[in-house]
Amino acid sequence: MRLQVTLDTPRIDQCAEIVDQIHEYVDVVEVGNPLIVEAGLGLVEALRNEYPQMSICADAKIVNSGHYIASRCFERGASIVTIMGVAANQTIEGAVGAAELMGGEIMADLTGIADIATRSRELEELGVRYLCGHTGYEDRQLASNPLSDARPGIAQAIRSILGYDDPLRELDLIRANTTGAALPAIVGRISEENIDEVVAHGPELILVGRAIVGAIAPAHAAADLREHFVR
């Protein structure tokens, strides 16, 4: 089990400072898609030059030109490159081919996929290394509204139908429908409040953003989360 920090929210000039504080406590540093849009792959390259032994994920969210985009990310220092699970199989095959040629790995983001079980099997067969599901913790928060107080029975029924009562449903579906060649990852408002529940489900990668990056003391936050992995 490994901890991946997602750098989505800090300014570009803050990234190096944050990584310098937390690199001892995390296994993977992800350059989030907003930062890639803002700074390009130069930020990936800068982190690689500064931390040559660190695993770096480029959250490229590839939807087409899989081989070309993945290759460029790996050339600039990425260890892992993300692709959207809804992308065409040919695009995914291209990205996986680039990973095989360049010694990298591909992570599929399962956002927007209705049938997680079927697509997880397909992505594993295509050679994707990590399958990243999303927690329902944010949905659970959204489901907490005045209706819960006014009509608790109705609110409970809505949460059950939409899966809000099982925030790790996607993670469980990935595990149940793959053979182990593709490893499960999970993201989505993971924090000290729910980390034990997440760890108990045994993902290979736990992606944490705001709970570390937005903390007053990012190093302490990362170290505290890390402690839960070995309890």
PDB file of C-alpha atoms in Angstrom:
ATOM      1  CA  MET A   1       0.000   0.000   0.000  1.00  0.00           C
ATOM      2  CA  ARG A   2       1.405   3.360  -1.059  1.00  0.00           C
ATOM      3  CA  LEU A   3       0.540   7.011  -0.521  1.00  0.00           C
ATOM      4  CA  GLN A   4       0.264   9.346  -3.502  1.00  0.00           C
ATOM      5  CA  VAL A   5      -0.085  13.088  -2.983  1.00  0.00           C
ATOM      6  CA  THR A   6      -1.971  14.986  -5.666  1.00  0.00           C
ATOM      7  CA  LEU A   7      -0.699  18.480  -6.406  1.00  0.00           C
ATOM      8  CA  ASP A   8      -3.793  20.097  -7.881  1.00  0.00           C
ATOM      9  CA  THR A   9      -4.366  23.227  -5.880  1.00  0.00           C
ATOM     10  CA  PRO A  10      -1.073  24.935  -4.992  1.00  0.00           C
ATOM     11  CA  ARG A  11       0.462  27.589  -7.163  1.00  0.00           C
ATOM     12  CA  ILE A  12       3.292  26.451  -9.370  1.00  0.00           C
ATOM     13  CA  ASP A  13       5.829  28.308  -7.238  1.00  0.00           C
ATOM     14  CA  GLN A  14       4.607  26.434  -4.144  1.00  0.00           C
ATOM     15  CA  CYS A  15       5.047  22.931  -5.556  1.00  0.00           C
ATOM     16  CA  ALA A  16       8.757  22.557  -4.894  1.00  0.00           C
ATOM     17  CA  GLU A  17       8.361  23.821  -1.339  1.00  0.00           C
ATOM     18  CA  ILE A  18       5.537  21.373  -0.591  1.00  0.00           C
ATOM     19  CA  VAL A  19       7.312  18.392  -2.144  1.00  0.00           C
ATOM     20  CA  ASP A  20      10.468  19.263  -0.227  1.00  0.00           C
ATOM     21  CA  GLN A  21       8.467  19.045   3.009  1.00  0.00           C
ATOM     22  CA  ILE A  22       6.598  15.809   2.292  1.00  0.00           C
ATOM     23  CA  HIS A  23       8.796  13.687   0.031  1.00  0.00           C
ATOM     24  CA  GLU A  24       9.976  11.489   2.916  1.00  0.00           C
ATOM     25  CA  TYR A  25       6.392  10.482   3.738  1.00  0.00           C
ATOM     26  CA  VAL A  26       4.852   9.857   0.312  1.00  0.00           C
ATOM     27  CA  ASP A  27       5.587   7.252  -2.334  1.00  0.00           C
ATOM     28  CA  VAL A  28       4.277   9.047  -5.412  1.00  0.00           C
ATOM     29  CA  VAL A  29       3.970  12.738  -6.227  1.00  0.00           C
ATOM     30  CA  GLU A  30       1.267  13.522  -8.759  1.00  0.00           C
ATOM     31  CA  VAL A  31       1.427  16.629 -10.888  1.00  0.00           C
ATOM     32  CA  GLY A  32      -2.294  17.227 -11.204  1.00  0.00           C
ATOM     33  CA  ASN A  33      -4.021  18.012 -14.457  1.00  0.00           C
ATOM     34  CA  PRO A  34      -4.659  21.683 -13.605  1.00  0.00           C
ATOM     35  CA  LEU A  35      -0.933  22.173 -13.019  1.00  0.00           C
ATOM     36  CA  ILE A  36      -0.024  20.412 -16.259  1.00  0.00           C
ATOM     37  CA  VAL A  37      -2.401  22.760 -18.074  1.00  0.00           C
ATOM     38  CA  GLU A  38      -0.831  25.745 -16.317  1.00  0.00           C
ATOM     39  CA  ALA A  39       2.857  24.800 -16.379  1.00  0.00           C
ATOM     40  CA  GLY A  40       3.155  22.049 -18.958  1.00  0.00           C
ATOM     41  CA  LEU A  41       5.405  19.029 -18.523  1.00  0.00           C
ATOM     42  CA  GLY A  42       8.257  21.273 -17.424  1.00  0.00           C
ATOM     43  CA  LEU A  43       7.023  20.884 -13.866  1.00  0.00           C
ATOM     44  CA  VAL A  44       7.242  17.100 -14.157  1.00  0.00           C
ATOM     45  CA  GLU A  45      10.768  17.443 -15.497  1.00  0.00           C
ATOM     46  CA  ALA A  46      11.780  19.859 -12.733  1.00  0.00           C
ATOM     47  CA  LEU A  47      10.559  17.462 -10.039  1.00  0.00           C
ATOM     48  CA  ARG A  48      12.350  14.558 -11.711  1.00  0.00           C
ATOM     49  CA  ASN A  49      15.608  16.507 -11.765  1.00  0.00           C
ATOM     50  CA  GLU A  50      15.230  17.465  -8.101  1.00  0.00           C
ATOM     51  CA  TYR A  51      14.070  14.030  -6.913  1.00  0.00           C
ATOM     52  CA  PRO A  52      15.559  11.451  -9.279  1.00  0.00           C
ATOM     53  CA  GLN A  53      14.461   8.455  -7.173  1.00  0.00           C
ATOM     54  CA  MET A  54      10.881   9.578  -6.608  1.00  0.00           C
ATOM     55  CA  SER A  55       7.901   8.094  -8.444  1.00  0.00           C
ATOM     56  CA  ILE A  56       6.125  10.890 -10.294  1.00  0.00           C
ATOM     57  CA  CYS A  57       2.646  10.690 -11.797  1.00  0.00           C
ATOM     58  CA  ALA A  58       1.667  12.982 -14.664  1.00  0.00           C
ATOM     59  CA  ASP A  59      -2.107  13.376 -14.494  1.00  0.00           C
ATOM     60  CA  ALA A  60      -2.458  13.886 -18.229  1.00  0.00           C
ATOM     61  CA  LYS A  61      -5.995  12.438 -18.383  1.00  0.00           C
ATOM     62  CA  ILE A  62      -5.362  11.200 -21.917  1.00  0.00           C
ATOM     63  CA  VAL A  63      -8.428  10.764 -24.109  1.00  0.00           C
ATOM     64  CA  ASN A  64      -6.762  10.428 -27.519  1.00  0.00           C
ATOM     65  CA  SER A  65      -3.280  10.196 -29.074  1.00  0.00           C
ATOM     66  CA  GLY A  66      -2.398   7.747 -26.333  1.00  0.00           C
ATOM     67  CA  HIS A  67       1.043   6.675 -27.498  1.00  0.00           C
ATOM     68  CA  TYR A  68       2.228  10.176 -28.363  1.00  0.00           C
ATOM     69  CA  ILE A  69       1.071  11.920 -25.179  1.00  0.00           C
ATOM     70  CA  ALA A  70       2.181   9.126 -22.856  1.00  0.00           C
ATOM     71  CA  SER A  71       5.587   9.038 -24.547  1.00  0.00           C
ATOM     72  CA  ARG A  72       6.057  12.777 -24.045  1.00  0.00           C
ATOM     73  CA  CYS A  73       5.148  12.434 -20.355  1.00  0.00           C
ATOM     74  CA  PHE A  74       7.584   9.562 -19.819  1.00  0.00           C
ATOM     75  CA  GLU A  75      10.329  11.426 -21.674  1.00  0.00           C
ATOM     76  CA  ARG A  76       9.956  14.363 -19.288  1.00  0.00           C
ATOM     77  CA  GLY A  77      10.312  12.167 -16.227  1.00  0.00           C
ATOM     78  CA  ALA A  78       6.918  10.689 -15.364  1.00  0.00           C
ATOM     79  CA  SER A  79       6.839   7.220 -13.843  1.00  0.00           C
ATOM     80  CA  ILE A  80       3.047   6.914 -14.144  1.00  0.00           C
ATOM     81  CA  VAL A  81       0.755   8.579 -16.672  1.00  0.00           C
ATOM     82  CA  THR A  82      -3.021   8.775 -16.360  1.00  0.00           C
ATOM     83  CA  ILE A  83      -5.532   8.015 -19.077  1.00  0.00           C
ATOM     84  CA  MET A  84      -9.294   8.229 -18.964  1.00  0.00           C
ATOM     85  CA  GLY A  85     -10.938   4.833 -18.718  1.00  0.00           C
ATOM     86  CA  VAL A  86     -13.612   5.981 -21.155  1.00  0.00           C
ATOM     87  CA  ALA A  87     -10.978   6.480 -23.874  1.00  0.00           C
ATOM     88  CA  ALA A  88     -11.100   4.196 -26.910  1.00  0.00           C
ATOM     89  CA  ASN A  89      -9.314   0.887 -26.540  1.00  0.00           C
ATOM     90  CA  GLN A  90      -6.934   1.845 -29.346  1.00  0.00           C
ATOM     91  CA  THR A  91      -5.921   4.966 -27.407  1.00  0.00           C
ATOM     92  CA  ILE A  92      -5.348   2.929 -24.271  1.00  0.00           C
ATOM     93  CA  GLU A  93      -3.320   0.338 -26.163  1.00  0.00           C
ATOM     94  CA  GLY A  94      -1.133   3.134 -27.510  1.00  0.00           C
ATOM     95  CA  ALA A  95      -0.486   4.522 -24.042  1.00  0.00           C
ATOM     96  CA  VAL A  96       0.263   1.075 -22.645  1.00  0.00           C
ATOM     97  CA  GLY A  97       2.647   0.472 -25.541  1.00  0.00           C
ATOM     98  CA  ALA A  98       4.506   3.665 -24.714  1.00  0.00           C
ATOM     99  CA  ALA A  99       4.737   2.599 -21.073  1.00  0.00           C
ATOM    100  CA  GLU A 100       6.179  -0.780 -22.047  1.00  0.00           C
ATOM    101  CA  LEU A 101       8.763   0.839 -24.308  1.00  0.00           C
ATOM    102  CA  MET A 102       9.821   3.444 -21.762  1.00  0.00           C
ATOM    103  CA  GLY A 103       9.596   1.560 -18.492  1.00  0.00           C
ATOM    104  CA  GLY A 104       6.573   3.421 -17.159  1.00  0.00           C
ATOM    105  CA  GLU A 105       3.071   2.561 -16.014  1.00  0.00           C
ATOM    106  CA  ILE A 106      -0.437   3.630 -16.971  1.00  0.00           C
ATOM    107  CA  MET A 107      -3.198   4.523 -14.530  1.00  0.00           C
ATOM    108  CA  ALA A 108      -6.800   4.622 -15.761  1.00  0.00           C
ATOM    109  CA  ASP A 109      -9.147   7.162 -14.204  1.00  0.00           C
ATOM    110  CA  LEU A 110     -12.588   5.550 -13.978  1.00  0.00           C
ATOM    111  CA  THR A 111     -14.523   8.818 -13.920  1.00  0.00           C
ATOM    112  CA  GLY A 112     -17.678   8.639 -16.025  1.00  0.00           C
ATOM    113  CA  ILE A 113     -17.779   4.848 -16.343  1.00  0.00           C
ATOM    114  CA  ALA A 114     -21.200   3.401 -15.554  1.00  0.00           C
ATOM    115  CA  ASP A 115     -20.172  -0.257 -15.518  1.00  0.00           C
ATOM    116  CA  ILE A 116     -17.058  -0.287 -13.340  1.00  0.00           C
ATOM    117  CA  ALA A 117     -16.949  -4.093 -13.187  1.00  0.00           C
ATOM    118  CA  THR A 118     -16.881  -4.703 -16.937  1.00  0.00           C
ATOM    119  CA  ARG A 119     -14.562  -1.825 -17.779  1.00  0.00           C
ATOM    120  CA  SER A 120     -12.117  -2.823 -15.026  1.00  0.00           C
ATOM    121  CA  ARG A 121     -11.768  -6.267 -16.600  1.00  0.00           C
ATOM    122  CA  GLU A 122     -11.292  -4.753 -20.040  1.00  0.00           C
ATOM    123  CA  LEU A 123      -8.677  -2.251 -18.872  1.00  0.00           C
ATOM    124  CA  GLU A 124      -6.734  -4.959 -17.095  1.00  0.00           C
ATOM    125  CA  GLU A 125      -6.725  -7.037 -20.270  1.00  0.00           C
ATOM    126  CA  LEU A 126      -5.432  -4.002 -22.182  1.00  0.00           C
ATOM    127  CA  GLY A 127      -2.430  -3.823 -19.856  1.00  0.00           C
ATOM    128  CA  VAL A 128      -3.344  -0.888 -17.624  1.00  0.00           C
ATOM    129  CA  ARG A 129      -1.390  -1.115 -14.354  1.00  0.00           C
ATOM    130  CA  TYR A 130      -3.587   0.936 -12.005  1.00  0.00           C
ATOM    131  CA  LEU A 131      -7.356   1.401 -11.945  1.00  0.00           C
ATOM    132  CA  CYS A 132      -8.343   4.508 -10.016  1.00  0.00           C
ATOM    133  CA  GLY A 133     -11.832   4.577  -8.572  1.00  0.00           C
ATOM    134  CA  HIS A 134     -13.460   7.437  -6.726  1.00  0.00           C
ATOM    135  CA  THR A 135     -14.819   7.402  -3.195  1.00  0.00           C
ATOM    136  CA  GLY A 136     -18.339   8.452  -2.384  1.00  0.00           C
ATOM    137  CA  TYR A 137     -17.272  10.692   0.479  1.00  0.00           C
ATOM    138  CA  GLU A 138     -18.033  13.855  -1.449  1.00  0.00           C
ATOM    139  CA  ASP A 139     -21.395  12.440  -2.517  1.00  0.00           C
ATOM    140  CA  ARG A 140     -22.101  11.531   1.090  1.00  0.00           C
ATOM    141  CA  GLN A 141     -21.504  15.150   2.060  1.00  0.00           C
ATOM    142  CA  LEU A 142     -23.751  16.372  -0.738  1.00  0.00           C
ATOM    143  CA  ALA A 143     -26.429  13.995   0.470  1.00  0.00           C
ATOM    144  CA  SER A 144     -26.359  15.656   3.878  1.00  0.00           C
ATOM    145  CA  ASN A 145     -28.894  18.419   3.336  1.00  0.00           C
ATOM    146  CA  PRO A 146     -32.067  19.726   4.994  1.00  0.00           C
ATOM    147  CA  LEU A 147     -33.972  16.765   3.548  1.00  0.00           C
ATOM    148  CA  SER A 148     -32.080  14.534   5.965  1.00  0.00           C
ATOM    149  CA  ASP A 149     -33.630  16.347   8.903  1.00  0.00           C
ATOM    150  CA  ALA A 150     -37.073  16.851   7.426  1.00  0.00           C
ATOM    151  CA  ARG A 151     -37.543  13.414   5.874  1.00  0.00           C
ATOM    152  CA  PRO A 152     -34.900  11.051   7.291  1.00  0.00           C
ATOM    153  CA  GLY A 153     -36.497   7.935   5.779  1.00  0.00           C
ATOM    154  CA  ILE A 154     -36.609   9.405   2.290  1.00  0.00           C
ATOM    155  CA  ALA A 155     -33.065  10.751   2.583  1.00  0.00           C
ATOM    156  CA  GLN A 156     -31.772   7.331   3.653  1.00  0.00           C
ATOM    157  CA  ALA A 157     -33.487   5.670   0.691  1.00  0.00           C
ATOM    158  CA  ILE A 158     -31.952   8.167  -1.742  1.00  0.00           C
ATOM    159  CA  ARG A 159     -28.477   7.629  -0.296  1.00  0.00           C
ATOM    160  CA  SER A 160     -28.844   3.857  -0.569  1.00  0.00           C
ATOM    161  CA  ILE A 161     -30.034   3.971  -4.185  1.00  0.00           C
ATOM    162  CA  LEU A 162     -27.200   6.254  -5.233  1.00  0.00           C
ATOM    163  CA  GLY A 163     -24.606   4.256  -3.317  1.00  0.00           C
ATOM    164  CA  TYR A 164     -23.725   6.985  -0.835  1.00  0.00           C
ATOM    165  CA  ASP A 165     -23.865   4.484   2.026  1.00  0.00           C
ATOM    166  CA  ASP A 166     -20.985   2.561   0.450  1.00  0.00           C
ATOM    167  CA  PRO A 167     -18.360   5.217  -0.330  1.00  0.00           C
ATOM    168  CA  LEU A 168     -15.784   2.597  -1.360  1.00  0.00           C
ATOM    169  CA  ARG A 169     -18.052   0.721  -3.751  1.00  0.00           C
ATOM    170  CA  GLU A 170     -15.878   1.451  -6.797  1.00  0.00           C
ATOM    171  CA  LEU A 171     -12.789   0.137  -5.027  1.00  0.00           C
ATOM    172  CA  ASP A 172     -14.589  -3.079  -4.144  1.00  0.00           C
ATOM    173  CA  LEU A 173     -15.815  -3.501  -7.738  1.00  0.00           C
ATOM    174  CA  ILE A 174     -12.289  -3.102  -9.080  1.00  0.00           C
ATOM    175  CA  ARG A 175     -10.968  -5.724  -6.688  1.00  0.00           C
ATOM    176  CA  ALA A 176     -13.780  -8.171  -7.401  1.00  0.00           C
ATOM    177  CA  ASN A 177     -13.425  -7.997 -11.165  1.00  0.00           C
ATOM    178  CA  THR A 178      -9.671  -8.077 -11.747  1.00  0.00           C
ATOM    179  CA  THR A 179      -7.030 -10.746 -11.322  1.00  0.00           C
ATOM    180  CA  GLY A 180      -4.264  -8.707  -9.722  1.00  0.00           C
ATOM    181  CA  ALA A 181      -2.443  -7.667 -12.877  1.00  0.00           C
ATOM    182  CA  ALA A 182      -4.158  -4.300 -12.555  1.00  0.00           C
ATOM    183  CA  LEU A 183      -3.895  -2.758  -9.100  1.00  0.00           C
ATOM    184  CA  PRO A 184      -6.658  -0.743  -7.418  1.00  0.00           C
ATOM    185  CA  ALA A 185      -6.194   2.910  -6.524  1.00  0.00           C
ATOM    186  CA  ILE A 186      -8.644   5.268  -4.863  1.00  0.00           C
ATOM    187  CA  VAL A 187      -9.110   9.040  -4.702  1.00  0.00           C
ATOM    188  CA  GLY A 188     -11.673  11.469  -3.376  1.00  0.00           C
ATOM    189  CA  ARG A 189     -11.706  13.513  -0.159  1.00  0.00           C
ATOM    190  CA  ILE A 190      -9.588  11.035   1.767  1.00  0.00           C
ATOM    191  CA  SER A 191      -8.499  12.408   5.126  1.00  0.00           C
ATOM    192  CA  GLU A 192      -7.767  11.508   8.738  1.00  0.00           C
ATOM    193  CA  GLU A 193     -11.506  11.082   9.242  1.00  0.00           C
ATOM    194  CA  ASN A 194     -11.863   8.170   6.835  1.00  0.00           C
ATOM    195  CA  ILE A 195      -8.351   6.835   6.197  1.00  0.00           C
ATOM    196  CA  ASP A 196      -8.839   3.742   8.370  1.00  0.00           C
ATOM    197  CA  GLU A 197     -11.909   2.748   6.359  1.00  0.00           C
ATOM    198  CA  VAL A 198      -9.985   3.182   3.118  1.00  0.00           C
ATOM    199  CA  VAL A 199      -6.953   1.236   4.353  1.00  0.00           C
ATOM    200  CA  ALA A 200      -9.191  -1.634   5.455  1.00  0.00           C
ATOM    201  CA  HIS A 201     -10.262  -2.103   1.820  1.00  0.00           C
ATOM    202  CA  GLY A 202      -6.636  -2.608   0.754  1.00  0.00           C
ATOM    203  CA  PRO A 203      -5.985  -0.387  -2.279  1.00  0.00           C
ATOM    204  CA  GLU A 204      -2.480  -0.375  -3.738  1.00  0.00           C
ATOM    205  CA  LEU A 205      -2.447   3.413  -4.050  1.00  0.00           C
ATOM    206  CA  ILE A 206      -4.272   5.919  -1.879  1.00  0.00           C
ATOM    207  CA  LEU A 207      -4.406   9.347  -3.498  1.00  0.00           C
ATOM    208  CA  VAL A 208      -4.652  12.301  -1.124  1.00  0.00           C
ATOM    209  CA  GLY A 209      -4.729  15.950  -2.074  1.00  0.00           C
ATOM    210  CA  ARG A 210      -6.299  18.610   0.099  1.00  0.00           C
ATOM    211  CA  ALA A 211      -5.733  16.783   3.402  1.00  0.00           C
ATOM    212  CA  ILE A 212      -1.977  17.079   2.814  1.00  0.00           C
ATOM    213  CA  VAL A 213      -1.458  19.994   0.452  1.00  0.00           C
ATOM    214  CA  GLY A 214      -3.980  22.203   2.225  1.00  0.00           C
ATOM    215  CA  ALA A 215      -2.764  21.396   5.730  1.00  0.00           C
ATOM    216  CA  ILE A 216      -1.008  23.964   7.884  1.00  0.00           C
ATOM    217  CA  ALA A 217       1.874  21.495   8.239  1.00  0.00           C
ATOM    218  CA  PRO A 218       1.872  19.261   5.122  1.00  0.00           C
ATOM    219  CA  ALA A 219       4.713  17.057   6.396  1.00  0.00           C
ATOM    220  CA  HIS A 220       2.888  16.308   9.637  1.00  0.00           C
ATOM    221  CA  ALA A 221      -0.339  15.611   7.754  1.00  0.00           C
ATOM    222  CA  ALA A 222       1.396  13.185   5.395  1.00  0.00           C
ATOM    223  CA  ALA A 223       3.211  11.465   8.250  1.00  0.00           C
ATOM    224  CA  ASP A 224      -0.018  11.103  10.241  1.00  0.00           C
ATOM    225  CA  LEU A 225      -1.834   9.546   7.287  1.00  0.00           C
ATOM    226  CA  ARG A 226       1.091   7.239   6.668  1.00  0.00           C
ATOM    227  CA  GLU A 227       0.899   5.879  10.208  1.00  0.00           C
ATOM    228  CA  HIS A 228      -2.525   4.422   9.448  1.00  0.00           C
ATOM    229  CA  PHE A 229      -1.005   2.142   6.810  1.00  0.00           C
ATOM    230  CA  VAL A 230       0.775   0.021   9.402  1.00  0.00           C
ATOM    231  CA  ARG A 231      -1.736  -0.110  12.257  1.00  0.00           C
TER     232      ARG A 231
END
